[in-house]
Amino acid sequence: MTFGIEAASYYVPSLYLEINDLAEKRGIEPAKLEKGLGLHRMGFPDVHEDAATFAAEALLKLIKDYNINPKEISRIYLGTESALDAAKPTASYAMQMVEKVLEAEFGERVFRNCDVVDMTFACIGAVDALHNSLDFVRANPEKKAVVIASDYAKYELASSGEYTQGGGAVSVLVSSKPDLIEIENHWGVATESVFDFFKPRRHFKKEDLTNAPENFPEKIEVFTDEPVFDGQYSNQCYQDRIREAYYHYKEITGKDKPYENWKYLIFHLPYAFHGKRVFTEIYSSENGLSYETPEEQKAVAKSEDYIQFINDKIEKSQRASSEIGNMYTASIFMALLSALQISFNENEELTGQEIGFLGYGSGSKSKVFAGRVSENWKNVVAKWDVFEGLKNRTAIDFETYEKLHRKQLEHSVNENYKGFGLKSVEWENPVLLGARYYDYQD
Ligand SMILES: CC(=O)CC(=O)SCCNC(=O)CCNC(=O)[C@H](O)C(C)(C)COP(=O)(O)OP(=O)(O)OC[C@H]1O[C@@H](n2cnc3c(N)ncnc32)[C@H](O)[C@@H]1OP(=O)(O)O
């Protein structure tokens, strides 16, 4: 019996900013962002969009595109680091939104007996949900699980993370009928607790606030959307963890140079060129190349063999990321969709080919695993049209972008949007304070 991904869908934010507009306004050389990091556009959510609406869109599309009976979904596990609540899972919001739309066809509360939860470990939370759900279907081969990766990657204005912002969701159906890709049960894992990128509770004092009411506490702790991070240190942690997880994978599988057999290497991509920039270390050690000094490291990155290797095994997975930006938990899944979509468009035959995955989550953990493309993969990919879909977004100018970022817009840029949207947040009733209400526009 085989296990893996039976079907997949995605959703990207409805707005985008041209990266050159950001470069110009921030005084950054556009070539650094485009040619150095591989950034072209940055996906950005409209006022009514958040991690819950992204997840709901990706879930509904999955169910509709592949005619899934929602009553047959035993669990919906959502990986996110953009949770809307520290107790009530974002998955419960997404589930409720989709239930409402499905009500006419399937009756009330179609997910009544579905196990729903969020999993959080920065960008690797959805890989953890996938790992866990694969274990679940291995133990219960007649059951199906949905994994959703959904995030909004927001950084402080004018920070070094700003140009890597993005967002969106990918949903996958996990089962014993892996029509897209069969996933083997060997998981290279590496973990170390570090502070490379995190979202702690932040302290604010009454004296820091303008117009604080009389009875406001002297000091409060709040979560913010924007992380605390050290960019170059986070790169180093990423590189260290994937190296450790890759060697763990080699140890448990006994495979020699496994990456050579991988048709594609699918990375967590915080920005498009990250995977190819950090893999030089593993590549050097696997090929006996010296990697001590910065000059030696540059020489590997610029070598003809390495450039050929990137063009063959990584480049296609980067293309969606260049158009969307960081999707945190969803980035690694979108990198897979990107590579498979391009192979599909180019009429390539992938059946039986092995694909390697290198996941990373700050804080920090990496998982390295592999899968094999199934015979039916083209029937699954036929529903996506990833790059055409990206053309349906609305461009925004820099001024609108900054207002959205600062939450200064009252109304959506696309007021007549279709699909799920945040309608209101309760700020009056003390027993519902902060509750979020969504609707669906046909
Ligand atoms: C957050 C997650 O999702 C989890 C993770 O993966 S952690 C690892 C990633 N960390 C993050 O994404 C944190 C947020 N991001 C950041 O802090 C930063 O954007 C970053 C650290 C990722 C990048 O930092 P940066 O200082 O902007 O870029 P830098 O590392 O100097 O790289 C710029 C590249 O552009 C190149 N470049 C610069 N100017 C150029 C030009 N004019 N033309 C062409 N290339 C140029 C540089 O040579 C360099 O490329 P190479 O090293 O490959 O040669």
Coordinates of C-alpha atoms and ligand atoms in Angstrom, one line a residue:
M1 CA 0.0 0.0 0.0
T2 CA 1.2 3.5 -0.8
F3 CA 0.5 6.8 1.0
G4 CA 0.9 10.4 0.1
I5 CA -0.8 13.4 -1.6
E6 CA -4.0 12.6 -3.6
A7 CA -4.9 16.2 -4.6
A8 CA -3.8 19.8 -4.0
S9 CA -5.1 23.3 -4.3
Y10 CA -3.9 26.8 -3.5
Y11 CA -5.0 30.4 -2.9
V12 CA -2.9 33.6 -3.2
P13 CA -3.7 37.0 -1.8
S14 CA -5.7 39.1 -4.3
L15 CA -3.3 42.1 -4.4
Y16 CA 0.3 42.5 -5.3
L17 CA 3.0 45.2 -5.3
E18 CA 5.7 45.3 -8.0
I19 CA 9.0 44.8 -6.2
N20 CA 10.6 47.6 -8.3
D21 CA 8.1 50.0 -6.7
L22 CA 9.3 49.0 -3.3
A23 CA 13.0 49.1 -4.3
E24 CA 12.6 52.6 -5.6
K25 CA 10.8 54.0 -2.6
R26 CA 13.2 52.3 -0.1
G27 CA 16.3 53.3 -2.1
I28 CA 17.4 49.7 -2.7
E29 CA 19.0 48.8 -6.0
P30 CA 16.3 46.9 -7.9
A31 CA 18.9 44.4 -9.3
K32 CA 19.7 43.3 -5.7
L33 CA 16.1 42.2 -5.2
E34 CA 15.5 40.8 -8.7
K35 CA 18.8 39.3 -9.6
G36 CA 20.2 38.7 -6.1
L37 CA 17.2 37.4 -4.3
G38 CA 14.8 36.5 -7.2
L39 CA 12.0 38.8 -6.2
H40 CA 9.5 40.2 -8.8
R41 CA 6.2 40.8 -7.1
M42 CA 5.0 40.7 -3.5
G43 CA 1.5 39.1 -2.8
F44 CA -0.4 41.2 -0.4
P45 CA -3.8 40.7 1.4
D46 CA -6.7 43.0 0.9
V47 CA -8.5 44.4 4.0
H48 CA -10.9 41.4 4.1
E49 CA -8.2 38.7 3.8
D50 CA -6.3 36.9 6.4
A51 CA -4.8 33.5 7.1
A52 CA -8.3 32.1 7.8
T53 CA -9.8 33.3 4.5
F54 CA -6.7 32.0 2.6
A55 CA -7.2 28.6 4.3
A56 CA -10.9 28.5 3.6
E57 CA -10.4 29.4 -0.1
A58 CA -7.8 26.6 -0.5
L59 CA -10.0 24.1 1.3
L60 CA -13.1 24.9 -0.7
K61 CA -11.2 24.8 -4.0
L62 CA -9.7 21.4 -3.0
I63 CA -13.2 20.0 -2.3
K64 CA -14.8 21.4 -5.4
D65 CA -12.0 20.7 -7.9
Y66 CA -11.6 17.1 -7.0
N67 CA -15.2 16.3 -6.1
I68 CA -14.3 15.3 -2.5
N69 CA -17.2 14.3 -0.3
P70 CA -16.5 16.6 2.8
K71 CA -18.0 14.0 5.1
E72 CA -15.1 11.7 4.2
I73 CA -12.5 14.1 5.5
S74 CA -11.5 12.8 9.0
R75 CA -9.2 15.6 9.9
I76 CA -8.2 19.0 8.9
Y77 CA -4.7 19.9 10.2
L78 CA -3.6 23.5 9.5
G79 CA 0.0 24.6 9.7
T80 CA 0.3 28.3 10.4
E81 CA 2.4 30.9 12.2
S82 CA -0.2 33.6 11.5
A83 CA -2.8 32.4 13.9
L84 CA -5.6 34.8 14.6
D85 CA -6.1 33.7 18.2
A86 CA -3.8 32.1 20.8
A87 CA -6.5 29.5 21.7
K88 CA -9.1 29.1 19.0
P89 CA -7.4 27.5 16.0
T90 CA -7.4 29.3 12.7
A91 CA -8.5 25.9 11.2
S92 CA -11.8 26.3 13.1
Y93 CA -12.5 29.6 11.4
A94 CA -11.7 28.1 8.0
M95 CA -13.7 25.0 8.6
Q96 CA -16.8 27.1 9.6
M97 CA -16.5 29.3 6.5
V98 CA -16.4 26.3 4.2
E99 CA -19.2 24.5 6.1
K100 CA -21.5 27.4 5.5
V101 CA -20.9 27.3 1.7
L102 CA -21.4 23.5 1.6
E103 CA -24.6 23.7 3.7
A104 CA -27.0 23.8 0.7
E105 CA -25.5 20.5 -0.7
F106 CA -24.5 18.6 2.4
G107 CA -26.6 19.9 5.2
E108 CA -25.6 21.7 8.4
R109 CA -22.2 21.2 10.0
V110 CA -20.7 18.8 7.5
F111 CA -17.4 18.8 9.6
R112 CA -19.2 17.9 12.8
N113 CA -17.1 14.7 13.3
C114 CA -13.9 16.1 11.7
D115 CA -10.8 16.5 13.9
V116 CA -9.6 20.1 13.4
V117 CA -6.4 21.7 14.8
D118 CA -3.6 24.1 14.1
M119 CA 0.1 23.1 14.2
T120 CA 2.8 25.7 14.8
F121 CA 6.5 25.6 14.3
A122 CA 7.2 28.7 12.3
C123 CA 7.5 27.8 8.6
I124 CA 7.7 24.0 9.1
G125 CA 4.3 23.7 10.9
A126 CA 2.5 22.4 7.8
V127 CA 5.2 19.9 7.1
D128 CA 4.7 18.7 10.6
A129 CA 0.9 18.5 9.9
L130 CA 1.7 16.5 6.7
H131 CA 4.1 14.1 8.6
N132 CA 1.5 13.6 11.3
S133 CA -1.4 13.1 8.8
L134 CA 0.6 10.6 6.8
D135 CA 1.1 8.6 10.1
F136 CA -2.7 8.9 10.6
V137 CA -3.6 7.5 7.1
R138 CA -0.9 4.8 7.4
A139 CA -2.6 3.6 10.6
N140 CA -6.1 4.1 9.1
P141 CA -5.8 3.5 5.3
E142 CA -9.5 3.9 4.7
K143 CA -9.4 7.5 6.0
K144 CA -8.5 10.8 4.4
A145 CA -6.9 13.9 5.9
V146 CA -6.6 17.4 4.7
V147 CA -3.5 19.5 5.5
I148 CA -3.6 23.2 4.9
A149 CA -0.6 25.5 5.0
S150 CA -1.8 29.1 5.4
D151 CA 0.1 32.3 6.3
Y152 CA 0.6 36.0 5.9
A153 CA 4.3 36.9 5.9
K154 CA 4.4 40.4 7.2
Y155 CA 7.5 42.3 8.3
E156 CA 8.1 45.8 9.7
L157 CA 8.1 48.6 7.1
A158 CA 11.6 49.3 5.8
S159 CA 13.1 46.3 7.5
S160 CA 15.3 43.8 5.7
G161 CA 12.4 41.4 5.7
E162 CA 10.0 43.8 4.0
Y163 CA 10.9 42.9 0.4
T164 CA 10.4 39.1 1.2
Q165 CA 6.7 39.6 2.3
G166 CA 4.0 37.5 0.8
G167 CA 1.2 35.1 1.8
G168 CA -1.4 32.5 0.8
A169 CA -2.4 28.9 1.3
V170 CA -1.9 25.5 -0.1
S171 CA -4.2 22.6 0.8
V172 CA -3.5 18.9 0.2
L173 CA -5.5 15.7 0.5
V174 CA -3.5 13.0 2.2
S175 CA -4.6 9.4 1.7
S176 CA -3.8 5.9 0.6
K177 CA -4.5 6.9 -3.0
P178 CA -1.6 9.2 -3.7
D179 CA -2.5 10.3 -7.2
L180 CA 0.0 13.2 -7.1
I181 CA 3.0 12.0 -5.1
E182 CA 3.7 9.0 -2.9
I183 CA 5.7 10.0 0.2
E184 CA 8.1 7.5 1.7
N185 CA 8.3 7.0 5.5
H186 CA 11.9 8.2 6.1
W187 CA 12.2 11.6 7.8
G188 CA 15.6 13.2 8.4
V189 CA 15.1 15.6 11.3
A190 CA 17.2 18.2 13.0
T191 CA 16.2 20.5 15.8
E192 CA 17.9 23.2 17.9
S193 CA 16.3 25.9 20.0
V194 CA 17.5 29.3 18.8
F195 CA 16.2 32.8 18.4
D196 CA 16.7 33.4 14.7
F197 CA 13.1 34.5 14.0
F198 CA 10.2 34.5 16.4
K199 CA 7.0 36.2 17.4
P200 CA 7.1 36.7 21.2
R201 CA 4.6 38.6 23.3
R202 CA 5.8 42.2 23.2
H203 CA 5.5 44.6 26.0
F204 CA 3.8 47.9 25.6
K205 CA 3.6 50.6 28.3
K206 CA 0.7 52.9 28.9
E207 CA 3.1 55.9 28.6
D208 CA 4.0 54.7 25.0
L209 CA 0.4 55.0 23.8
T210 CA -1.4 58.1 22.7
N211 CA -4.9 58.5 23.9
A212 CA -4.8 55.6 26.4
P213 CA -8.0 55.5 28.4
E214 CA -7.8 56.2 32.2
N215 CA -8.3 52.6 33.2
F216 CA -5.7 51.2 30.7
P217 CA -3.2 48.8 32.4
E218 CA 0.2 50.3 33.0
K219 CA 1.8 47.6 31.0
I220 CA 0.3 45.0 28.5
E221 CA 1.7 42.1 26.5
V222 CA 0.5 41.5 23.0
F223 CA 1.3 39.4 20.0
T224 CA 2.1 41.3 16.8
D225 CA 2.0 40.0 13.2
E226 CA 5.6 41.1 12.7
P227 CA 8.5 38.9 13.8
V228 CA 11.6 39.7 15.8
F229 CA 14.4 38.4 13.6
D230 CA 18.1 38.5 12.7
G231 CA 18.2 37.9 8.9
Q232 CA 21.8 36.7 8.4
Y233 CA 21.7 34.6 11.5
S234 CA 18.4 33.0 10.3
N235 CA 20.1 32.1 7.0
Q236 CA 22.9 30.4 9.0
C237 CA 20.4 28.5 11.2
Y238 CA 18.5 27.4 8.1
Q239 CA 21.7 26.2 6.5
D240 CA 22.8 24.4 9.6
R241 CA 19.5 22.6 10.2
I242 CA 19.0 21.4 6.6
R243 CA 22.6 20.1 6.6
E244 CA 21.9 18.2 9.8
A245 CA 18.5 16.9 8.6
Y246 CA 20.0 15.9 5.2
Y247 CA 22.7 13.8 6.9
H248 CA 20.2 12.3 9.3
Y249 CA 18.1 11.3 6.2
K250 CA 21.2 9.7 4.7
E251 CA 21.9 7.8 7.9
I252 CA 18.4 6.4 8.2
T253 CA 18.0 5.5 4.5
G254 CA 21.6 4.4 3.9
K255 CA 21.4 6.3 0.6
D256 CA 24.5 7.6 -1.0
K257 CA 24.2 11.2 -2.4
P258 CA 20.4 11.0 -2.4
Y259 CA 20.0 14.5 -3.9
E260 CA 21.5 13.2 -7.2
N261 CA 18.4 11.0 -7.7
W262 CA 16.0 13.8 -7.0
K263 CA 14.4 15.2 -10.1
Y264 CA 13.6 18.4 -8.1
L265 CA 14.8 19.7 -4.7
I266 CA 11.9 21.4 -3.1
F267 CA 12.9 23.8 -0.3
H268 CA 11.1 26.1 2.1
L269 CA 11.6 29.3 0.2
P270 CA 11.6 32.5 2.4
Y271 CA 12.5 34.2 -1.0
A272 CA 12.9 32.6 -4.4
F273 CA 16.7 32.2 -4.5
H274 CA 17.2 31.0 -0.9
G275 CA 17.3 27.2 -1.6
K276 CA 20.0 27.5 -4.3
R277 CA 22.0 29.9 -2.2
V278 CA 22.2 27.7 0.9
F279 CA 22.5 24.2 -0.8
T280 CA 26.1 25.0 -1.8
E281 CA 27.3 23.6 1.5
I282 CA 25.7 20.2 1.2
Y283 CA 26.6 20.1 -2.5
S284 CA 30.3 20.8 -1.7
S285 CA 30.5 18.2 1.0
E286 CA 28.8 15.6 -1.2
N287 CA 31.3 16.3 -4.0
G288 CA 34.5 16.7 -2.0
L289 CA 34.8 20.4 -2.7
S290 CA 36.5 22.8 -0.3
Y291 CA 34.0 25.1 1.4
E292 CA 36.0 26.9 4.1
T293 CA 36.6 30.5 3.0
P294 CA 34.1 33.0 1.5
E295 CA 36.1 32.8 -1.8
E296 CA 35.7 29.0 -1.9
Q297 CA 32.0 29.3 -1.2
K298 CA 31.5 31.8 -4.0
A299 CA 33.5 29.6 -6.3
V300 CA 31.1 26.7 -5.7
A301 CA 28.1 28.9 -6.3
K302 CA 29.5 30.3 -9.5
S303 CA 30.8 27.0 -10.9
E304 CA 29.4 25.7 -14.2
D305 CA 28.4 22.4 -12.6
Y306 CA 26.5 24.1 -9.8
I307 CA 24.7 26.4 -12.2
Q308 CA 23.7 23.5 -14.3
F309 CA 22.5 21.6 -11.2
I310 CA 20.3 24.6 -10.2
N311 CA 18.8 24.9 -13.7
D312 CA 18.0 21.2 -13.7
K313 CA 16.7 20.7 -10.2
I314 CA 15.8 23.9 -8.4
E315 CA 14.9 26.8 -10.9
K316 CA 11.4 25.7 -11.7
S317 CA 10.4 25.5 -8.0
Q318 CA 11.4 29.2 -7.5
R319 CA 9.2 30.7 -10.2
A320 CA 6.0 30.9 -8.1
S321 CA 7.9 32.3 -5.2
S322 CA 9.3 35.2 -7.3
E323 CA 5.7 36.2 -8.0
I324 CA 4.2 35.7 -4.5
G325 CA 7.0 36.2 -1.9
N326 CA 7.2 34.3 1.3
M327 CA 4.2 32.1 2.2
Y328 CA 5.9 30.8 5.4
T329 CA 4.3 27.3 5.9
A330 CA 2.9 27.2 2.4
S331 CA 6.2 28.1 0.7
I332 CA 7.5 24.6 0.4
F333 CA 4.2 23.3 -0.9
M334 CA 3.9 26.2 -3.5
A335 CA 7.5 25.4 -4.6
L336 CA 6.3 21.8 -5.4
L337 CA 3.2 23.2 -7.3
S338 CA 5.5 25.5 -9.2
A339 CA 7.9 22.8 -10.4
L340 CA 5.1 20.3 -11.2
Q341 CA 3.1 23.0 -13.1
I342 CA 6.1 23.9 -15.3
S343 CA 6.8 20.2 -16.0
F344 CA 3.1 19.8 -16.9
N345 CA 3.1 22.9 -19.2
E346 CA 6.3 21.6 -20.9
N347 CA 4.8 18.2 -21.4
E348 CA 7.5 16.5 -19.4
E349 CA 6.9 13.0 -18.1
L350 CA 7.5 12.7 -14.4
T351 CA 5.9 9.4 -13.5
G352 CA 8.1 7.5 -11.1
Q353 CA 10.6 10.3 -10.6
E354 CA 11.8 11.0 -7.1
I355 CA 11.5 14.4 -5.5
G356 CA 13.4 15.6 -2.4
F357 CA 12.0 18.0 0.2
L358 CA 14.0 20.2 2.5
G359 CA 11.7 22.0 5.0
Y360 CA 12.8 24.6 7.6
G361 CA 11.1 26.4 10.4
S362 CA 12.8 29.1 12.5
G363 CA 13.3 28.5 16.1
S364 CA 14.5 25.9 14.7
K365 CA 13.8 22.6 12.9
S366 CA 14.4 21.0 9.5
K367 CA 12.8 17.9 8.0
V368 CA 14.2 16.2 4.9
F369 CA 12.1 13.6 3.1
A370 CA 11.3 12.3 -0.4
G371 CA 8.5 11.2 -2.6
R372 CA 7.8 9.6 -5.9
V373 CA 5.6 11.2 -8.6
S374 CA 2.5 9.0 -9.3
E375 CA 1.1 7.8 -12.6
N376 CA -1.9 10.1 -12.3
W377 CA 0.0 13.3 -11.5
K378 CA -1.2 15.1 -14.7
N379 CA -4.8 14.6 -13.8
V380 CA -4.1 16.4 -10.5
V381 CA -2.0 19.2 -11.9
A382 CA -4.6 19.8 -14.7
K383 CA -6.8 21.6 -12.1
W384 CA -4.2 24.3 -11.1
D385 CA -3.0 26.7 -13.8
V386 CA -0.8 28.3 -11.2
F387 CA 0.8 31.0 -13.4
E388 CA -2.4 32.0 -15.1
G389 CA -4.1 32.2 -11.7
L390 CA -1.5 34.7 -10.6
K391 CA -2.5 37.0 -13.4
N392 CA -5.9 37.5 -11.8
R393 CA -4.5 39.6 -8.9
T394 CA -4.9 43.4 -8.7
A395 CA -1.8 45.6 -8.7
I396 CA -1.6 48.2 -5.9
D397 CA 0.6 51.3 -5.7
F398 CA 3.1 52.0 -3.0
E399 CA 0.9 54.4 -1.1
T400 CA -2.0 51.9 -0.9
Y401 CA 0.5 49.2 0.1
E402 CA 1.7 51.3 3.1
K403 CA -1.8 52.1 4.2
L404 CA -2.8 48.4 4.0
H405 CA 0.3 47.5 6.0
R406 CA -0.5 50.1 8.7
K407 CA -4.2 48.9 8.8
Q408 CA -5.3 52.4 7.8
L409 CA -7.8 51.4 5.1
E410 CA -11.4 51.0 6.2
H411 CA -12.6 49.3 3.1
S412 CA -11.2 46.6 0.8
V413 CA -9.3 47.7 -2.3
N414 CA -11.6 45.3 -4.2
E415 CA -14.9 46.2 -2.6
N416 CA -16.8 43.8 -4.9
Y417 CA -14.5 40.8 -4.1
K418 CA -15.7 37.3 -4.6
G419 CA -15.2 34.5 -2.1
F420 CA -14.5 34.6 1.7
G421 CA -13.9 37.9 3.5
L422 CA -13.7 39.2 7.0
K423 CA -16.9 41.1 7.7
S424 CA -16.4 42.4 11.2
V425 CA -14.5 42.0 14.5
E426 CA -16.4 42.3 17.8
W427 CA -15.0 45.2 19.8
E428 CA -18.0 45.9 22.1
N429 CA -19.5 42.9 23.7
P430 CA -17.1 41.8 26.5
V431 CA -17.8 38.1 26.2
L432 CA -17.1 38.1 22.5
L433 CA -14.3 40.7 22.4
G434 CA -12.1 40.0 19.4
A435 CA -14.4 37.4 17.8
R436 CA -14.1 37.5 14.0
Y437 CA -17.0 37.1 11.6
Y438 CA -16.7 36.1 7.9
D439 CA -19.0 35.9 4.9
Y440 CA -18.9 34.5 1.4
Q441 CA -19.7 36.5 -1.7
D442 CA -20.7 34.5 -4.8
Ligands
LIG1 C1 11.5 33.6 7.7 C2 11.4 32.3 7.2 O1 10.6 32.0 6.3 C3 12.2 31.2 7.8 C4 13.5 31.1 7.1 O2 13.7 30.6 6.1 S1 14.9 31.9 7.9 C5 16.0 32.2 6.6 C6 15.6 33.4 5.8 N1 15.4 34.6 6.6 C7 14.4 35.5 6.4 O3 13.7 35.4 5.4 C8 14.3 36.7 7.3 C9 13.8 37.9 6.7 N2 14.7 38.3 5.6 C10 15.9 39.0 5.7 O4 16.3 39.4 6.8 C11 16.6 39.4 4.5 O5 15.8 39.6 3.5 C12 17.6 38.2 4.1 C13 18.5 37.9 5.3 C14 16.9 37.0 3.7 C15 18.5 38.7 2.9 O6 19.3 39.7 3.4 P1 19.9 40.9 2.5 O7 20.9 41.5 3.4 O8 18.8 41.7 1.9 O9 20.5 40.1 1.3 P2 22.0 39.4 1.2 O10 22.0 38.2 2.1 O11 23.0 40.4 1.3 O12 21.9 38.9 -0.3 C16 21.8 39.7 -1.4 C17 22.1 39.0 -2.6 O13 21.9 39.9 -3.7 C18 23.1 40.0 -4.4 N3 23.2 41.4 -5.0 C19 23.3 42.5 -4.3 N4 23.3 43.6 -5.1 C20 23.1 43.1 -6.4 C21 23.0 43.6 -7.7 N5 23.1 44.9 -7.9 N6 22.8 42.8 -8.7 C22 22.8 41.5 -8.6 N7 22.9 40.9 -7.3 C23 23.0 41.7 -6.3 C24 24.2 39.7 -3.4 O14 25.4 39.4 -4.1 C25 23.6 38.6 -2.7 O15 23.6 37.4 -3.4 P3 24.7 36.2 -3.3 O16 25.1 36.1 -1.8 O17 24.0 35.0 -3.8 O18 25.8 36.6 -4.1

